[in-house]
Amino acid sequence: MKIGFIGLGAMGKPMARNLLKTGCFVAVTDVNPEAVAELVAAGAHTGINARAVAEITDAVVLMLPNGSVVEKVVAGEEGVLAGARPGFCIIDMSSVAPVTTRKMAALAAERGVEYIDAPVSGGVKGATEGTLTIMAGGRPEVVEQYRPVLQTLGQKIQHVGACGAGDAVKLVNNLLLAANMAAAAEAFTLGVKLGLSPQILYDVISESSGGSYAVKAKMPNFVLKGNFAPGFTIDLQYKDLELAVQSGKDAGMPLLLANVVQQVYEQARAAGLGQEDISAVIKLQESVNKVSVRTNKA
């Protein structure tokens, strides 16, 4: 099977590398020529644009920053659909609104092209190690057909429904992640303000009812160490919150907590933290309360 890969950013580049390691034909393209050159040096083929990649492959994986880019890459004049044949498959692993996925899937269907939305969870580490969780939406038989490709990229592949369902699950998941991280940041800062050791707080809470992924992964590996190199940036989390809020509006459902949480990340972006890990939202609380939630203090 010949696979195309479009979008060689922090997540996409290691994912494309994992496909190359299987020995299959992989063709890549990206707006960053250096990323393309790096993959070509590792054995990938390339095309000048999405259309050219589609013309020489059987399916294409997309890992793109937002819905507007997905629409351009899929349906633009030099997009995937311009080069795709009937029976071709688009596997969009970007995080976009379900309405965008359904729109692109409908355009693909008109040309006899299959469509899977397969957003991921697991960050750069999971992308590098091939251990991502993948939420796949699409026709069951098509998801099964491309399961070997998905299994190269992730450890847990869950078929969650029709096209758009994968993106819907991802939005719900990332809304919870954002809220849990903001809550953990506020709670740990309160604990330190009350004179508690951040390490003791972690030891107790991580094994108690207040525990969450944000506590168990982000606190010891990022916050307590003072390491905010991104696994998942504040800018990307904010984008996903915007998608969740808009999806709530589209569904006629008010999202009270989501709107509050979004403002926390808006503040973090305004403070210049957009390219840091989402755990850096704790810096807002630390600054206001004049405490440091670290175990590595000099």
mmCIF file of C-alpha atoms in Angstrom:
data_model
loop_
_atom_site.group_PDB
_atom_site.id
_atom_site.type_symbol
_atom_site.label_atom_id
_atom_site.label_comp_id
_atom_site.label_asym_id
_atom_site.label_seq_id
_atom_site.Cartn_x
_atom_site.Cartn_y
_atom_site.Cartn_z
ATOM 1 C CA MET A 1 0.000 0.000 0.000
ATOM 2 C CA LYS A 2 1.284 3.467 -0.918
ATOM 3 C CA ILE A 3 0.586 6.088 1.758
ATOM 4 C CA GLY A 4 0.775 9.868 1.508
ATOM 5 C CA PHE A 5 1.410 12.049 4.547
ATOM 6 C CA ILE A 6 0.631 15.760 4.580
ATOM 7 C CA GLY A 7 1.544 17.865 7.614
ATOM 8 C CA LEU A 8 5.038 17.350 9.020
ATOM 9 C CA GLY A 9 4.857 19.386 12.201
ATOM 10 C CA ALA A 10 5.743 18.326 15.735
ATOM 11 C CA MET A 11 3.255 15.443 15.579
ATOM 12 C CA GLY A 12 3.196 14.654 11.885
ATOM 13 C CA LYS A 13 6.919 14.262 11.294
ATOM 14 C CA PRO A 14 7.467 11.425 13.805
ATOM 15 C CA MET A 15 4.235 9.780 12.640
ATOM 16 C CA ALA A 16 5.454 9.793 9.040
ATOM 17 C CA ARG A 17 8.768 8.352 10.250
ATOM 18 C CA ASN A 18 6.918 5.485 11.901
ATOM 19 C CA LEU A 19 5.212 4.674 8.612
ATOM 20 C CA LEU A 20 8.598 4.704 6.875
ATOM 21 C CA LYS A 21 9.942 2.209 9.418
ATOM 22 C CA THR A 22 7.433 -0.376 8.178
ATOM 23 C CA GLY A 23 9.101 -0.311 4.780
ATOM 24 C CA CYS A 24 6.006 0.863 2.905
ATOM 25 C CA PHE A 25 5.993 3.525 0.194
ATOM 26 C CA VAL A 26 5.455 6.925 1.839
ATOM 27 C CA ALA A 27 5.096 10.216 -0.054
ATOM 28 C CA VAL A 28 5.126 13.497 1.865
ATOM 29 C CA THR A 29 4.533 17.190 1.381
ATOM 30 C CA ASP A 30 4.445 20.186 3.710
ATOM 31 C CA VAL A 31 4.733 23.976 3.696
ATOM 32 C CA ASN A 32 8.095 23.539 5.455
ATOM 33 C CA PRO A 33 10.671 22.364 2.878
ATOM 34 C CA GLU A 34 13.170 21.454 5.601
ATOM 35 C CA ALA A 35 10.736 18.942 7.124
ATOM 36 C CA VAL A 36 10.138 17.434 3.685
ATOM 37 C CA ALA A 37 13.888 17.186 3.027
ATOM 38 C CA GLU A 38 14.397 15.437 6.357
ATOM 39 C CA LEU A 39 11.795 12.790 5.533
ATOM 40 C CA VAL A 40 13.107 12.342 2.000
ATOM 41 C CA ALA A 41 16.568 11.748 3.458
ATOM 42 C CA ALA A 42 14.966 9.026 5.595
ATOM 43 C CA GLY A 43 13.505 7.303 2.530
ATOM 44 C CA ALA A 44 10.246 9.102 1.733
ATOM 45 C CA HIS A 45 9.127 10.211 -1.714
ATOM 46 C CA THR A 46 7.655 13.668 -2.181
ATOM 47 C CA GLY A 47 5.192 15.641 -4.252
ATOM 48 C CA ILE A 48 5.077 19.372 -4.887
ATOM 49 C CA ASN A 49 1.590 19.612 -3.406
ATOM 50 C CA ALA A 50 -1.318 17.600 -2.019
ATOM 51 C CA ARG A 51 -2.638 16.787 -5.492
ATOM 52 C CA ALA A 52 0.708 15.333 -6.565
ATOM 53 C CA VAL A 53 0.927 13.199 -3.426
ATOM 54 C CA ALA A 54 -2.587 11.840 -3.992
ATOM 55 C CA GLU A 55 -1.752 10.943 -7.581
ATOM 56 C CA ILE A 56 1.026 8.539 -6.509
ATOM 57 C CA THR A 57 -0.592 6.962 -3.431
ATOM 58 C CA ASP A 58 -3.587 4.856 -2.399
ATOM 59 C CA ALA A 59 -4.465 6.826 0.734
ATOM 60 C CA VAL A 60 -3.285 9.998 2.406
ATOM 61 C CA VAL A 61 -2.927 10.844 6.091
ATOM 62 C CA LEU A 62 -3.476 14.475 7.103
ATOM 63 C CA MET A 63 -2.007 16.007 10.273
ATOM 64 C CA LEU A 64 -2.836 19.679 9.898
ATOM 65 C CA PRO A 65 -3.251 22.628 12.288
ATOM 66 C CA ASN A 66 -6.901 23.597 11.770
ATOM 67 C CA GLY A 67 -10.070 23.154 9.750
ATOM 68 C CA SER A 68 -9.392 25.906 7.218
ATOM 69 C CA VAL A 69 -6.089 24.271 6.285
ATOM 70 C CA VAL A 70 -7.786 20.871 6.057
ATOM 71 C CA GLU A 71 -10.386 22.308 3.669
ATOM 72 C CA LYS A 72 -7.689 23.843 1.462
ATOM 73 C CA VAL A 73 -5.567 20.671 1.420
ATOM 74 C CA VAL A 74 -8.556 18.414 0.717
ATOM 75 C CA ALA A 75 -10.709 20.506 -1.616
ATOM 76 C CA GLY A 76 -8.410 23.214 -2.966
ATOM 77 C CA GLU A 77 -7.444 23.528 -6.624
ATOM 78 C CA GLU A 78 -4.244 21.556 -5.955
ATOM 79 C CA GLY A 79 -5.771 19.542 -3.134
ATOM 80 C CA VAL A 80 -6.062 15.829 -2.455
ATOM 81 C CA LEU A 81 -9.404 15.417 -4.211
ATOM 82 C CA ALA A 82 -7.961 16.896 -7.397
ATOM 83 C CA GLY A 83 -5.548 13.974 -7.587
ATOM 84 C CA ALA A 84 -7.570 11.189 -5.946
ATOM 85 C CA ARG A 85 -9.188 8.284 -7.794
ATOM 86 C CA PRO A 86 -12.349 6.366 -6.836
ATOM 87 C CA GLY A 87 -11.465 4.011 -3.995
ATOM 88 C CA PHE A 88 -8.848 6.398 -2.612
ATOM 89 C CA CYS A 89 -9.039 7.141 1.151
ATOM 90 C CA ILE A 90 -8.396 10.314 3.120
ATOM 91 C CA ILE A 91 -7.456 9.714 6.774
ATOM 92 C CA ASP A 92 -7.657 13.057 8.555
ATOM 93 C CA MET A 93 -5.874 12.874 11.909
ATOM 94 C CA SER A 94 -6.109 16.629 12.524
ATOM 95 C CA SER A 95 -8.327 18.015 15.282
ATOM 96 C CA VAL A 96 -11.133 19.906 13.557
ATOM 97 C CA ALA A 97 -14.826 20.583 14.038
ATOM 98 C CA PRO A 98 -17.165 17.672 13.233
ATOM 99 C CA VAL A 99 -19.031 19.930 10.796
ATOM 100 C CA THR A 100 -15.807 20.422 8.804
ATOM 101 C CA THR A 101 -15.216 16.680 8.649
ATOM 102 C CA ARG A 102 -18.741 15.956 7.479
ATOM 103 C CA LYS A 103 -18.415 18.639 4.783
ATOM 104 C CA MET A 104 -15.131 17.191 3.497
ATOM 105 C CA ALA A 105 -16.463 13.627 3.687
ATOM 106 C CA ALA A 106 -19.460 14.621 1.559
ATOM 107 C CA LEU A 107 -17.208 16.180 -1.092
ATOM 108 C CA ALA A 108 -15.043 13.058 -1.056
ATOM 109 C CA ALA A 109 -18.058 10.775 -1.441
ATOM 110 C CA GLU A 110 -19.117 12.647 -4.591
ATOM 111 C CA ARG A 111 -15.819 11.495 -6.148
ATOM 112 C CA GLY A 112 -15.983 7.946 -4.806
ATOM 113 C CA VAL A 113 -13.310 8.697 -2.208
ATOM 114 C CA GLU A 114 -13.524 7.275 1.322
ATOM 115 C CA TYR A 115 -13.012 9.463 4.382
ATOM 116 C CA ILE A 116 -11.952 8.670 7.945
ATOM 117 C CA ASP A 117 -11.577 11.259 10.691
ATOM 118 C CA ALA A 118 -9.047 9.880 13.160
ATOM 119 C CA PRO A 119 -7.856 12.510 15.651
ATOM 120 C CA VAL A 120 -5.360 11.426 18.270
ATOM 121 C CA SER A 121 -4.429 11.772 21.915
ATOM 122 C CA GLY A 122 -0.961 11.253 23.325
ATOM 123 C CA GLY A 123 1.070 14.271 22.295
ATOM 124 C CA VAL A 124 4.497 14.377 20.702
ATOM 125 C CA LYS A 125 5.711 11.524 22.904
ATOM 126 C CA GLY A 126 2.912 9.249 21.710
ATOM 127 C CA ALA A 127 3.465 10.297 18.098
ATOM 128 C CA THR A 128 7.159 9.471 18.359
ATOM 129 C CA GLU A 129 6.678 6.142 20.101
ATOM 130 C CA GLY A 130 3.669 5.065 18.027
ATOM 131 C CA THR A 131 1.493 4.793 21.131
ATOM 132 C CA LEU A 132 -1.237 7.319 20.296
ATOM 133 C CA THR A 133 -4.886 6.742 21.111
ATOM 134 C CA ILE A 134 -6.838 7.105 17.859
ATOM 135 C CA MET A 135 -10.563 7.908 17.689
ATOM 136 C CA ALA A 136 -11.754 6.854 14.237
ATOM 137 C CA GLY A 137 -14.970 7.924 12.575
ATOM 138 C CA GLY A 138 -16.099 6.513 9.239
ATOM 139 C CA ARG A 139 -17.609 3.445 7.623
ATOM 140 C CA PRO A 140 -16.648 0.410 9.772
ATOM 141 C CA GLU A 141 -15.341 -1.611 6.844
ATOM 142 C CA VAL A 142 -13.120 1.270 5.712
ATOM 143 C CA VAL A 143 -11.714 1.776 9.209
ATOM 144 C CA GLU A 144 -10.918 -1.954 9.302
ATOM 145 C CA GLN A 145 -9.272 -1.790 5.893
ATOM 146 C CA TYR A 146 -6.879 0.898 7.115
ATOM 147 C CA ARG A 147 -6.456 -0.400 10.651
ATOM 148 C CA PRO A 148 -2.887 -1.622 9.846
ATOM 149 C CA VAL A 149 -1.929 1.971 8.990
ATOM 150 C CA LEU A 150 -3.539 3.273 12.176
ATOM 151 C CA GLN A 151 -1.837 0.563 14.243
ATOM 152 C CA THR A 152 1.535 1.762 13.008
ATOM 153 C CA LEU A 153 0.733 5.185 14.422
ATOM 154 C CA GLY A 154 -1.149 4.309 17.583
ATOM 155 C CA GLN A 155 -1.583 1.704 20.277
ATOM 156 C CA LYS A 156 -5.331 1.967 20.882
ATOM 157 C CA ILE A 157 -7.621 2.390 17.881
ATOM 158 C CA GLN A 158 -11.287 2.846 18.673
ATOM 159 C CA HIS A 159 -13.987 3.059 16.003
ATOM 160 C CA VAL A 160 -16.426 5.586 17.498
ATOM 161 C CA GLY A 161 -19.065 6.049 14.787
ATOM 162 C CA ALA A 162 -19.701 7.718 11.439
ATOM 163 C CA CYS A 163 -17.577 10.481 9.907
ATOM 164 C CA GLY A 164 -17.331 13.353 12.381
ATOM 165 C CA ALA A 165 -17.644 11.133 15.448
ATOM 166 C CA GLY A 166 -13.875 10.918 15.895
ATOM 167 C CA ASP A 167 -13.563 14.692 15.990
ATOM 168 C CA ALA A 168 -16.527 14.930 18.367
ATOM 169 C CA VAL A 169 -14.915 12.496 20.835
ATOM 170 C CA LYS A 170 -11.628 14.410 20.579
ATOM 171 C CA LEU A 171 -13.356 17.717 21.396
ATOM 172 C CA VAL A 172 -15.024 16.214 24.461
ATOM 173 C CA ASN A 173 -11.744 14.681 25.617
ATOM 174 C CA ASN A 174 -9.767 17.885 25.174
ATOM 175 C CA LEU A 175 -12.411 19.967 26.906
ATOM 176 C CA LEU A 176 -11.979 17.739 29.948
ATOM 177 C CA LEU A 177 -8.190 17.905 29.693
ATOM 178 C CA ALA A 178 -8.256 21.692 29.579
ATOM 179 C CA ALA A 179 -10.625 21.950 32.520
ATOM 180 C CA ASN A 180 -8.702 19.410 34.598
ATOM 181 C CA MET A 181 -5.397 21.173 33.949
ATOM 182 C CA ALA A 182 -6.781 24.587 34.869
ATOM 183 C CA ALA A 183 -8.354 23.139 38.024
ATOM 184 C CA ALA A 184 -5.146 21.328 39.010
ATOM 185 C CA ALA A 185 -3.137 24.517 38.522
ATOM 186 C CA GLU A 186 -5.462 26.500 40.762
ATOM 187 C CA ALA A 187 -5.724 23.764 43.402
ATOM 188 C CA PHE A 188 -1.977 23.109 43.676
ATOM 189 C CA THR A 189 -1.275 26.821 43.903
ATOM 190 C CA LEU A 190 -3.797 27.076 46.726
ATOM 191 C CA GLY A 191 -2.094 24.181 48.504
ATOM 192 C CA VAL A 192 1.321 25.831 48.300
ATOM 193 C CA LYS A 193 -0.202 29.153 49.396
ATOM 194 C CA LEU A 194 -1.489 27.310 52.469
ATOM 195 C CA GLY A 195 2.031 26.141 53.272
ATOM 196 C CA LEU A 196 1.905 22.622 51.824
ATOM 197 C CA SER A 197 4.710 20.881 49.955
ATOM 198 C CA PRO A 198 3.897 20.478 46.235
ATOM 199 C CA GLN A 199 5.429 17.003 46.328
ATOM 200 C CA ILE A 200 3.188 15.946 49.214
ATOM 201 C CA LEU A 201 0.196 17.407 47.390
ATOM 202 C CA TYR A 202 1.059 15.307 44.353
ATOM 203 C CA ASP A 203 1.692 12.142 46.371
ATOM 204 C CA VAL A 204 -1.709 12.367 48.033
ATOM 205 C CA ILE A 205 -3.891 13.745 45.235
ATOM 206 C CA SER A 206 -2.526 11.477 42.509
ATOM 207 C CA GLU A 207 -3.851 8.498 44.504
ATOM 208 C CA SER A 208 -7.058 10.154 45.675
ATOM 209 C CA SER A 209 -10.404 11.202 44.251
ATOM 210 C CA GLY A 210 -8.984 14.516 43.006
ATOM 211 C CA GLY A 211 -6.578 12.728 40.694
ATOM 212 C CA SER A 212 -6.696 13.065 36.900
ATOM 213 C CA TYR A 213 -4.382 12.789 33.906
ATOM 214 C CA ALA A 214 -3.524 16.453 34.443
ATOM 215 C CA VAL A 215 -2.401 15.657 37.984
ATOM 216 C CA LYS A 216 -0.707 12.327 37.315
ATOM 217 C CA ALA A 217 1.169 13.300 34.144
ATOM 218 C CA LYS A 218 1.444 17.059 33.980
ATOM 219 C CA MET A 219 2.259 17.856 37.600
ATOM 220 C CA PRO A 220 5.316 15.569 38.121
ATOM 221 C CA ASN A 221 6.698 15.708 34.584
ATOM 222 C CA PHE A 222 6.158 19.376 33.859
ATOM 223 C CA VAL A 223 5.074 21.642 36.703
ATOM 224 C CA LEU A 224 7.074 20.272 39.633
ATOM 225 C CA LYS A 225 10.204 20.108 37.465
ATOM 226 C CA GLY A 226 9.657 23.563 35.988
ATOM 227 C CA ASN A 227 9.746 22.010 32.518
ATOM 228 C CA PHE A 228 7.206 23.535 30.160
ATOM 229 C CA ALA A 229 8.602 22.306 26.828
ATOM 230 C CA PRO A 230 5.417 21.430 24.981
ATOM 231 C CA GLY A 231 3.870 18.043 24.733
ATOM 232 C CA PHE A 232 0.656 19.904 23.811
ATOM 233 C CA THR A 233 0.777 23.677 23.512
ATOM 234 C CA ILE A 234 -1.543 26.218 25.068
ATOM 235 C CA ASP A 235 -2.255 27.594 21.571
ATOM 236 C CA LEU A 236 -3.450 24.177 20.372
ATOM 237 C CA GLN A 237 -5.503 23.627 23.514
ATOM 238 C CA TYR A 238 -7.136 27.015 23.027
ATOM 239 C CA LYS A 239 -7.983 26.082 19.434
ATOM 240 C CA ASP A 240 -9.651 22.881 20.621
ATOM 241 C CA LEU A 241 -11.599 24.788 23.258
ATOM 242 C CA GLU A 242 -12.814 27.181 20.571
ATOM 243 C CA LEU A 243 -13.981 24.198 18.531
ATOM 244 C CA ALA A 244 -15.793 22.770 21.558
ATOM 245 C CA VAL A 245 -17.505 26.066 22.348
ATOM 246 C CA GLN A 246 -18.570 26.528 18.723
ATOM 247 C CA SER A 247 -19.799 22.939 18.543
ATOM 248 C CA GLY A 248 -21.871 23.603 21.649
ATOM 249 C CA LYS A 249 -23.419 26.626 19.948
ATOM 250 C CA ASP A 250 -24.120 24.561 16.827
ATOM 251 C CA ALA A 251 -25.854 21.956 19.015
ATOM 252 C CA GLY A 252 -27.833 24.592 20.945
ATOM 253 C CA MET A 253 -26.106 23.665 24.197
ATOM 254 C CA PRO A 254 -24.672 26.324 26.531
ATOM 255 C CA LEU A 255 -21.230 25.345 27.842
ATOM 256 C CA LEU A 256 -20.782 27.396 31.007
ATOM 257 C CA LEU A 257 -17.602 25.776 32.307
ATOM 258 C CA ALA A 258 -16.037 25.521 28.861
ATOM 259 C CA ASN A 259 -16.343 29.277 28.383
ATOM 260 C CA VAL A 260 -14.681 29.958 31.734
ATOM 261 C CA VAL A 261 -11.886 27.489 31.022
ATOM 262 C CA GLN A 262 -11.338 29.028 27.602
ATOM 263 C CA GLN A 263 -10.705 32.381 29.274
ATOM 264 C CA VAL A 264 -7.943 30.808 31.391
ATOM 265 C CA TYR A 265 -6.140 29.749 28.243
ATOM 266 C CA GLU A 266 -6.880 33.122 26.628
ATOM 267 C CA GLN A 267 -5.120 34.762 29.571
ATOM 268 C CA ALA A 268 -2.180 32.394 29.185
ATOM 269 C CA ARG A 269 -1.857 33.262 25.510
ATOM 270 C CA ALA A 270 -2.020 36.980 26.312
ATOM 271 C CA ALA A 271 0.803 36.407 28.807
ATOM 272 C CA GLY A 272 2.994 35.002 26.030
ATOM 273 C CA LEU A 273 2.663 31.350 27.039
ATOM 274 C CA GLY A 274 1.007 30.106 23.846
ATOM 275 C CA GLN A 275 3.879 27.920 22.697
ATOM 276 C CA GLU A 276 4.497 26.372 26.110
ATOM 277 C CA ASP A 277 2.880 23.183 27.385
ATOM 278 C CA ILE A 278 -0.680 23.471 28.683
ATOM 279 C CA SER A 279 0.658 22.915 32.208
ATOM 280 C CA ALA A 280 2.146 26.424 31.972
ATOM 281 C CA VAL A 281 -1.302 27.819 32.842
ATOM 282 C CA ILE A 282 -0.118 27.406 36.431
ATOM 283 C CA LYS A 283 2.219 30.357 35.868
ATOM 284 C CA LEU A 284 -0.824 32.642 35.907
ATOM 285 C CA GLN A 285 -1.778 31.449 39.391
ATOM 286 C CA GLU A 286 1.817 31.546 40.622
ATOM 287 C CA SER A 287 2.292 35.112 39.427
ATOM 288 C CA VAL A 288 -0.852 36.435 41.080
ATOM 289 C CA ASN A 289 -0.287 34.552 44.328
ATOM 290 C CA LYS A 290 3.500 34.978 44.478
ATOM 291 C CA VAL A 291 4.295 31.313 45.068
ATOM 292 C CA SER A 292 6.208 28.674 43.142
ATOM 293 C CA VAL A 293 4.825 25.151 42.712
ATOM 294 C CA ARG A 294 8.143 23.382 42.185
ATOM 295 C CA THR A 295 10.238 20.681 43.817
ATOM 296 C CA ASN A 296 13.492 21.780 42.174
ATOM 297 C CA LYS A 297 13.877 25.186 43.787
ATOM 298 C CA ALA A 298 17.440 26.470 43.856
#
